[in-house]
Amino acid sequence: MDSMNPTGSLVIEANASVAIGLLPSMLPEFRRTYPGISVRVRITEDIDMIIDHIRQIRTEFAMIMGPLEDYEGCRLVAQRKEVFRFIATRDDPLAGKKNVPLSDVLDESFVPSFASDDKDMKVSYVEGPRLANLGYKIAPMVEFGSCAGVANYLKGGSGRGYLPLYLIEDELRRGELCIIDTEDIGVHEHIQLICSSTRWISPQS
C-alpha cells in the first residue's frame, strides 16, 4: 500500500449524538485527505457493545459521548469536554428571563434524553442522577434515546432540553434556540475517540 495514498476501509462506531451532530462536519475533510479510504459509520446507543467491538477489533475506531472512563483493552486517542445547558425555543415563555427557577424549566415541556438497558429494558435519563441529587423528578410526555433526537425536536419549534452546545451551535447563533438562564446541574460528559490498545496510532495521524 502506498503510504502517501492509503486505500482501504474504515469503520467508526458512534452514539447518535456524535454520529449525527459531529461526524458529518468532520468526515468531508478526512475524505479530501484520504480519498482512497471508504468510511462506514455505525450508530448505536449501547456503549458497552461499542467497546466490545473495539476490543475484538471488529471496529477500527469508536467516537462516543459519555463520562470519561478508562476502558480496559482500549486506547484513548483524543477527548474533549462538552458543555451542557438547558435550552428552549425562542418563543418559549422562559426565553430571555433571568434567574429562572429550575422547577419552572422541568415542567411537561421538558424533553429528556435517556439511555436504555436492552437486557432489562430499564431507562435512565442523562440528566436523571444530577436532578435526583438536587431533589427534582421528571415525568416527561416526550423523550428520546439520544441528545440528537431532543435537539431535532427543539429545532421543530417546541419543548425544552438539556443539550451539549455543539448540537445546536447554528440555531443558537441564529436565535432560533436560546440558553435558559437557570442553574447549572453539573453534568460533565466527554466526546472520546477510542481504538483498540493493540493498535499503534501515529502522533501525526
PDB file of C-alpha atoms in Angstrom:
ATOM      1  CA  MET A   1       0.000   0.000   0.000  1.00  0.00           C
ATOM      2  CA  ASP A   2       1.269   3.478  -0.874  1.00  0.00           C
ATOM      3  CA  SER A   3       1.797   5.172   2.490  1.00  0.00           C
ATOM      4  CA  MET A   4       1.234   8.551   0.853  1.00  0.00           C
ATOM      5  CA  ASN A   5      -2.058   7.471  -0.707  1.00  0.00           C
ATOM      6  CA  PRO A   6      -3.534   4.808   1.569  1.00  0.00           C
ATOM      7  CA  THR A   7      -6.505   2.734   0.460  1.00  0.00           C
ATOM      8  CA  GLY A   8      -8.938   0.561   2.344  1.00  0.00           C
ATOM      9  CA  SER A   9     -11.970   0.894   4.568  1.00  0.00           C
ATOM     10  CA  LEU A  10     -12.599   2.365   7.987  1.00  0.00           C
ATOM     11  CA  VAL A  11     -15.446   1.508  10.368  1.00  0.00           C
ATOM     12  CA  ILE A  12     -16.367   4.035  13.043  1.00  0.00           C
ATOM     13  CA  GLU A  13     -18.970   3.264  15.690  1.00  0.00           C
ATOM     14  CA  ALA A  14     -20.623   6.182  17.435  1.00  0.00           C
ATOM     15  CA  ASN A  15     -23.650   7.022  19.515  1.00  0.00           C
ATOM     16  CA  ALA A  16     -26.278   9.064  17.713  1.00  0.00           C
ATOM     17  CA  SER A  17     -25.425  12.450  19.191  1.00  0.00           C
ATOM     18  CA  VAL A  18     -21.891  12.192  17.802  1.00  0.00           C
ATOM     19  CA  ALA A  19     -22.778  10.396  14.570  1.00  0.00           C
ATOM     20  CA  ILE A  20     -25.477  12.932  13.691  1.00  0.00           C
ATOM     21  CA  GLY A  21     -24.194  16.075  15.343  1.00  0.00           C
ATOM     22  CA  LEU A  22     -20.428  15.922  14.811  1.00  0.00           C
ATOM     23  CA  LEU A  23     -19.124  13.356  12.320  1.00  0.00           C
ATOM     24  CA  PRO A  24     -20.906  14.800   9.236  1.00  0.00           C
ATOM     25  CA  SER A  25     -18.910  18.026   9.648  1.00  0.00           C
ATOM     26  CA  MET A  26     -15.617  16.158  10.180  1.00  0.00           C
ATOM     27  CA  LEU A  27     -15.686  13.457   7.522  1.00  0.00           C
ATOM     28  CA  PRO A  28     -15.524  15.658   4.384  1.00  0.00           C
ATOM     29  CA  GLU A  29     -12.031  16.855   5.381  1.00  0.00           C
ATOM     30  CA  PHE A  30     -10.988  13.258   6.090  1.00  0.00           C
ATOM     31  CA  ARG A  31     -12.247  12.185   2.672  1.00  0.00           C
ATOM     32  CA  ARG A  32     -10.351  15.008   0.961  1.00  0.00           C
ATOM     33  CA  THR A  33      -7.179  13.976   2.790  1.00  0.00           C
ATOM     34  CA  TYR A  34      -7.636  10.221   2.285  1.00  0.00           C
ATOM     35  CA  PRO A  35      -9.748   9.774  -0.863  1.00  0.00           C
ATOM     36  CA  GLY A  36      -8.784   6.097  -1.140  1.00  0.00           C
ATOM     37  CA  ILE A  37     -10.337   5.145   2.203  1.00  0.00           C
ATOM     38  CA  SER A  38     -14.047   4.379   2.410  1.00  0.00           C
ATOM     39  CA  VAL A  39     -15.819   5.135   5.678  1.00  0.00           C
ATOM     40  CA  ARG A  40     -18.746   3.370   7.296  1.00  0.00           C
ATOM     41  CA  VAL A  41     -20.389   4.888  10.381  1.00  0.00           C
ATOM     42  CA  ARG A  42     -22.397   2.554  12.606  1.00  0.00           C
ATOM     43  CA  ILE A  43     -24.788   4.144  15.074  1.00  0.00           C
ATOM     44  CA  THR A  44     -25.727   2.577  18.399  1.00  0.00           C
ATOM     45  CA  GLU A  45     -26.507   3.870  21.871  1.00  0.00           C
ATOM     46  CA  ASP A  46     -25.078   0.751  23.548  1.00  0.00           C
ATOM     47  CA  ILE A  47     -21.627   1.931  24.643  1.00  0.00           C
ATOM     48  CA  ASP A  48     -20.767  -1.484  26.142  1.00  0.00           C
ATOM     49  CA  MET A  49     -21.359  -3.067  22.727  1.00  0.00           C
ATOM     50  CA  ILE A  50     -19.207  -0.441  21.027  1.00  0.00           C
ATOM     51  CA  ILE A  51     -16.353  -1.053  23.472  1.00  0.00           C
ATOM     52  CA  ASP A  52     -16.630  -4.840  22.943  1.00  0.00           C
ATOM     53  CA  HIS A  53     -16.362  -4.308  19.185  1.00  0.00           C
ATOM     54  CA  ILE A  54     -13.223  -2.210  19.701  1.00  0.00           C
ATOM     55  CA  ARG A  55     -11.641  -4.895  21.899  1.00  0.00           C
ATOM     56  CA  GLN A  56     -12.461  -7.550  19.293  1.00  0.00           C
ATOM     57  CA  ILE A  57     -11.144  -5.224  16.535  1.00  0.00           C
ATOM     58  CA  ARG A  58     -14.476  -5.530  14.722  1.00  0.00           C
ATOM     59  CA  THR A  59     -14.439  -1.734  14.628  1.00  0.00           C
ATOM     60  CA  GLU A  60     -11.363   0.419  13.989  1.00  0.00           C
ATOM     61  CA  PHE A  61     -12.488   3.442  15.994  1.00  0.00           C
ATOM     62  CA  ALA A  62     -15.273   4.471  18.330  1.00  0.00           C
ATOM     63  CA  MET A  63     -16.406   8.028  18.926  1.00  0.00           C
ATOM     64  CA  ILE A  64     -18.710   8.241  21.899  1.00  0.00           C
ATOM     65  CA  MET A  65     -20.136  10.846  24.242  1.00  0.00           C
ATOM     66  CA  GLY A  66     -20.313   9.909  27.894  1.00  0.00           C
ATOM     67  CA  PRO A  67     -18.438  10.036  31.203  1.00  0.00           C
ATOM     68  CA  LEU A  68     -14.661   9.995  30.764  1.00  0.00           C
ATOM     69  CA  GLU A  69     -13.594   6.434  31.531  1.00  0.00           C
ATOM     70  CA  ASP A  70     -10.554   4.225  31.163  1.00  0.00           C
ATOM     71  CA  TYR A  71     -11.922   1.306  29.138  1.00  0.00           C
ATOM     72  CA  GLU A  72      -9.873  -1.860  29.572  1.00  0.00           C
ATOM     73  CA  GLY A  73      -8.305  -3.039  26.322  1.00  0.00           C
ATOM     74  CA  CYS A  74      -8.874   0.342  24.648  1.00  0.00           C
ATOM     75  CA  ARG A  75      -6.683   3.320  23.892  1.00  0.00           C
ATOM     76  CA  LEU A  76      -7.963   6.874  24.290  1.00  0.00           C
ATOM     77  CA  VAL A  77      -6.744   8.724  21.197  1.00  0.00           C
ATOM     78  CA  ALA A  78      -8.375  12.092  21.890  1.00  0.00           C
ATOM     79  CA  GLN A  79     -11.091  13.612  24.053  1.00  0.00           C
ATOM     80  CA  ARG A  80     -12.847  16.891  24.654  1.00  0.00           C
ATOM     81  CA  LYS A  81     -15.190  18.023  27.385  1.00  0.00           C
ATOM     82  CA  GLU A  82     -18.694  19.010  26.296  1.00  0.00           C
ATOM     83  CA  VAL A  83     -20.719  21.858  27.783  1.00  0.00           C
ATOM     84  CA  PHE A  84     -24.393  21.098  28.537  1.00  0.00           C
ATOM     85  CA  ARG A  85     -27.038  23.760  29.071  1.00  0.00           C
ATOM     86  CA  PHE A  86     -30.812  23.932  29.421  1.00  0.00           C
ATOM     87  CA  ILE A  87     -32.217  25.022  26.052  1.00  0.00           C
ATOM     88  CA  ALA A  88     -35.560  26.456  24.902  1.00  0.00           C
ATOM     89  CA  THR A  89     -37.083  27.672  21.661  1.00  0.00           C
ATOM     90  CA  ARG A  90     -37.139  31.424  21.048  1.00  0.00           C
ATOM     91  CA  ASP A  91     -40.927  31.537  21.606  1.00  0.00           C
ATOM     92  CA  ASP A  92     -40.746  29.724  24.951  1.00  0.00           C
ATOM     93  CA  PRO A  93     -42.148  31.733  27.909  1.00  0.00           C
ATOM     94  CA  LEU A  94     -38.789  31.311  29.683  1.00  0.00           C
ATOM     95  CA  ALA A  95     -36.727  32.693  26.790  1.00  0.00           C
ATOM     96  CA  GLY A  96     -34.947  35.874  27.827  1.00  0.00           C
ATOM     97  CA  LYS A  97     -35.896  35.636  31.503  1.00  0.00           C
ATOM     98  CA  LYS A  98     -33.226  35.906  34.207  1.00  0.00           C
ATOM     99  CA  ASN A  99     -32.585  33.525  37.112  1.00  0.00           C
ATOM    100  CA  VAL A 100     -35.296  31.060  36.117  1.00  0.00           C
ATOM    101  CA  PRO A 101     -36.049  28.500  38.878  1.00  0.00           C
ATOM    102  CA  LEU A 102     -35.068  25.022  37.719  1.00  0.00           C
ATOM    103  CA  SER A 103     -38.509  23.764  38.764  1.00  0.00           C
ATOM    104  CA  ASP A 104     -40.036  26.029  36.085  1.00  0.00           C
ATOM    105  CA  VAL A 105     -37.757  24.521  33.436  1.00  0.00           C
ATOM    106  CA  LEU A 106     -38.705  20.946  34.320  1.00  0.00           C
ATOM    107  CA  ASP A 107     -42.429  21.048  33.572  1.00  0.00           C
ATOM    108  CA  GLU A 108     -44.151  18.907  30.917  1.00  0.00           C
ATOM    109  CA  SER A 109     -42.386  20.895  28.176  1.00  0.00           C
ATOM    110  CA  PHE A 110     -39.043  19.384  29.191  1.00  0.00           C
ATOM    111  CA  VAL A 111     -37.840  16.639  26.830  1.00  0.00           C
ATOM    112  CA  PRO A 112     -35.116  14.434  28.341  1.00  0.00           C
ATOM    113  CA  SER A 113     -32.709  12.076  26.646  1.00  0.00           C
ATOM    114  CA  PHE A 114     -32.266   8.607  28.039  1.00  0.00           C
ATOM    115  CA  ALA A 115     -30.060   5.550  27.890  1.00  0.00           C
ATOM    116  CA  SER A 116     -31.751   2.158  27.960  1.00  0.00           C
ATOM    117  CA  ASP A 117     -30.536  -1.195  29.192  1.00  0.00           C
ATOM    118  CA  ASP A 118     -31.577  -3.524  26.368  1.00  0.00           C
ATOM    119  CA  LYS A 119     -31.413  -6.577  28.612  1.00  0.00           C
ATOM    120  CA  ASP A 120     -33.758  -5.348  31.337  1.00  0.00           C
ATOM    121  CA  MET A 121     -35.385  -2.534  29.314  1.00  0.00           C
ATOM    122  CA  LYS A 122     -34.572  -0.102  32.113  1.00  0.00           C
ATOM    123  CA  VAL A 123     -34.430   3.571  31.207  1.00  0.00           C
ATOM    124  CA  SER A 124     -32.092   6.083  32.842  1.00  0.00           C
ATOM    125  CA  TYR A 125     -32.113   9.761  31.940  1.00  0.00           C
ATOM    126  CA  VAL A 126     -28.862  11.541  31.140  1.00  0.00           C
ATOM    127  CA  GLU A 127     -29.953  14.348  33.467  1.00  0.00           C
ATOM    128  CA  GLY A 128     -31.573  11.978  35.966  1.00  0.00           C
ATOM    129  CA  PRO A 129     -28.862  11.351  38.586  1.00  0.00           C
ATOM    130  CA  ARG A 130     -27.944  15.029  38.959  1.00  0.00           C
ATOM    131  CA  LEU A 131     -31.585  16.127  39.118  1.00  0.00           C
ATOM    132  CA  ALA A 132     -32.365  13.418  41.672  1.00  0.00           C
ATOM    133  CA  ASN A 133     -29.462  14.576  43.835  1.00  0.00           C
ATOM    134  CA  LEU A 134     -30.954  18.073  43.736  1.00  0.00           C
ATOM    135  CA  GLY A 135     -34.394  16.750  44.705  1.00  0.00           C
ATOM    136  CA  TYR A 136     -36.064  17.001  41.286  1.00  0.00           C
ATOM    137  CA  LYS A 137     -38.074  14.366  39.457  1.00  0.00           C
ATOM    138  CA  ILE A 138     -39.097  14.413  35.805  1.00  0.00           C
ATOM    139  CA  ALA A 139     -42.219  12.846  34.310  1.00  0.00           C
ATOM    140  CA  PRO A 140     -41.793  13.509  30.584  1.00  0.00           C
ATOM    141  CA  MET A 141     -44.529  13.478  27.986  1.00  0.00           C
ATOM    142  CA  VAL A 142     -41.905  13.123  25.217  1.00  0.00           C
ATOM    143  CA  GLU A 143     -38.440  11.591  25.470  1.00  0.00           C
ATOM    144  CA  PHE A 144     -35.712  10.467  23.083  1.00  0.00           C
ATOM    145  CA  GLY A 145     -32.945   7.886  23.190  1.00  0.00           C
ATOM    146  CA  SER A 146     -30.299  10.442  22.266  1.00  0.00           C
ATOM    147  CA  CYS A 147     -29.473  14.104  22.688  1.00  0.00           C
ATOM    148  CA  ALA A 148     -29.607  14.408  18.900  1.00  0.00           C
ATOM    149  CA  GLY A 149     -33.282  13.431  18.985  1.00  0.00           C
ATOM    150  CA  VAL A 150     -34.012  16.063  21.622  1.00  0.00           C
ATOM    151  CA  ALA A 151     -32.125  18.688  19.595  1.00  0.00           C
ATOM    152  CA  ASN A 152     -34.102  17.918  16.456  1.00  0.00           C
ATOM    153  CA  TYR A 153     -37.359  18.058  18.431  1.00  0.00           C
ATOM    154  CA  LEU A 154     -36.494  21.539  19.704  1.00  0.00           C
ATOM    155  CA  LYS A 155     -35.490  22.621  16.207  1.00  0.00           C
ATOM    156  CA  GLY A 156     -39.073  21.797  15.219  1.00  0.00           C
ATOM    157  CA  GLY A 157     -40.233  24.687  17.389  1.00  0.00           C
ATOM    158  CA  SER A 158     -41.313  23.337  20.757  1.00  0.00           C
ATOM    159  CA  GLY A 159     -40.020  21.901  24.006  1.00  0.00           C
ATOM    160  CA  ARG A 160     -37.038  22.346  26.291  1.00  0.00           C
ATOM    161  CA  GLY A 161     -33.991  20.155  26.696  1.00  0.00           C
ATOM    162  CA  TYR A 162     -30.613  19.708  28.331  1.00  0.00           C
ATOM    163  CA  LEU A 163     -28.119  19.533  25.486  1.00  0.00           C
ATOM    164  CA  PRO A 164     -24.446  19.700  24.554  1.00  0.00           C
ATOM    165  CA  LEU A 165     -23.963  23.001  22.760  1.00  0.00           C
ATOM    166  CA  TYR A 166     -22.191  21.515  19.716  1.00  0.00           C
ATOM    167  CA  LEU A 167     -25.511  20.036  18.566  1.00  0.00           C
ATOM    168  CA  ILE A 168     -27.234  23.411  18.323  1.00  0.00           C
ATOM    169  CA  GLU A 169     -24.489  25.961  17.599  1.00  0.00           C
ATOM    170  CA  ASP A 170     -26.103  27.204  14.377  1.00  0.00           C
ATOM    171  CA  GLU A 171     -29.560  27.531  15.929  1.00  0.00           C
ATOM    172  CA  LEU A 172     -28.166  29.460  18.899  1.00  0.00           C
ATOM    173  CA  ARG A 173     -26.276  31.790  16.575  1.00  0.00           C
ATOM    174  CA  ARG A 174     -29.404  32.440  14.509  1.00  0.00           C
ATOM    175  CA  GLY A 175     -31.528  32.985  17.629  1.00  0.00           C
ATOM    176  CA  GLU A 176     -33.864  30.072  16.884  1.00  0.00           C
ATOM    177  CA  LEU A 177     -32.941  28.431  20.197  1.00  0.00           C
ATOM    178  CA  CYS A 178     -31.689  30.033  23.403  1.00  0.00           C
ATOM    179  CA  ILE A 179     -29.929  29.078  26.620  1.00  0.00           C
ATOM    180  CA  ILE A 180     -32.231  29.262  29.641  1.00  0.00           C
ATOM    181  CA  ASP A 181     -30.764  31.357  32.463  1.00  0.00           C
ATOM    182  CA  THR A 182     -31.054  28.777  35.229  1.00  0.00           C
ATOM    183  CA  GLU A 183     -28.720  26.842  37.497  1.00  0.00           C
ATOM    184  CA  ASP A 184     -26.079  24.524  36.028  1.00  0.00           C
ATOM    185  CA  ILE A 185     -26.669  20.986  37.285  1.00  0.00           C
ATOM    186  CA  GLY A 186     -23.081  19.979  36.520  1.00  0.00           C
ATOM    187  CA  VAL A 187     -23.343  17.109  34.037  1.00  0.00           C
ATOM    188  CA  HIS A 188     -19.840  16.519  32.688  1.00  0.00           C
ATOM    189  CA  GLU A 189     -19.521  14.353  29.604  1.00  0.00           C
ATOM    190  CA  HIS A 190     -16.755  13.977  27.060  1.00  0.00           C
ATOM    191  CA  ILE A 191     -16.517  13.062  23.416  1.00  0.00           C
ATOM    192  CA  GLN A 192     -13.905  10.334  23.245  1.00  0.00           C
ATOM    193  CA  LEU A 193     -12.103   8.862  20.233  1.00  0.00           C
ATOM    194  CA  ILE A 194     -11.116   5.305  21.111  1.00  0.00           C
ATOM    195  CA  CYS A 195      -9.325   2.428  19.383  1.00  0.00           C
ATOM    196  CA  SER A 196      -8.020  -0.959  20.457  1.00  0.00           C
ATOM    197  CA  SER A 197      -4.989  -0.850  22.745  1.00  0.00           C
ATOM    198  CA  THR A 198      -3.253  -3.279  20.347  1.00  0.00           C
ATOM    199  CA  ARG A 199      -3.254  -0.676  17.572  1.00  0.00           C
ATOM    200  CA  TRP A 200      -0.447   1.838  17.186  1.00  0.00           C
ATOM    201  CA  ILE A 201      -1.550   5.370  16.422  1.00  0.00           C
ATOM    202  CA  SER A 202       0.923   7.791  14.900  1.00  0.00           C
ATOM    203  CA  PRO A 203       1.112  11.151  16.695  1.00  0.00           C
ATOM    204  CA  GLN A 204       0.767  12.740  13.252  1.00  0.00           C
ATOM    205  CA  SER A 205      -2.335  10.755  12.232  1.00  0.00           C
TER     206      SER A 205
END
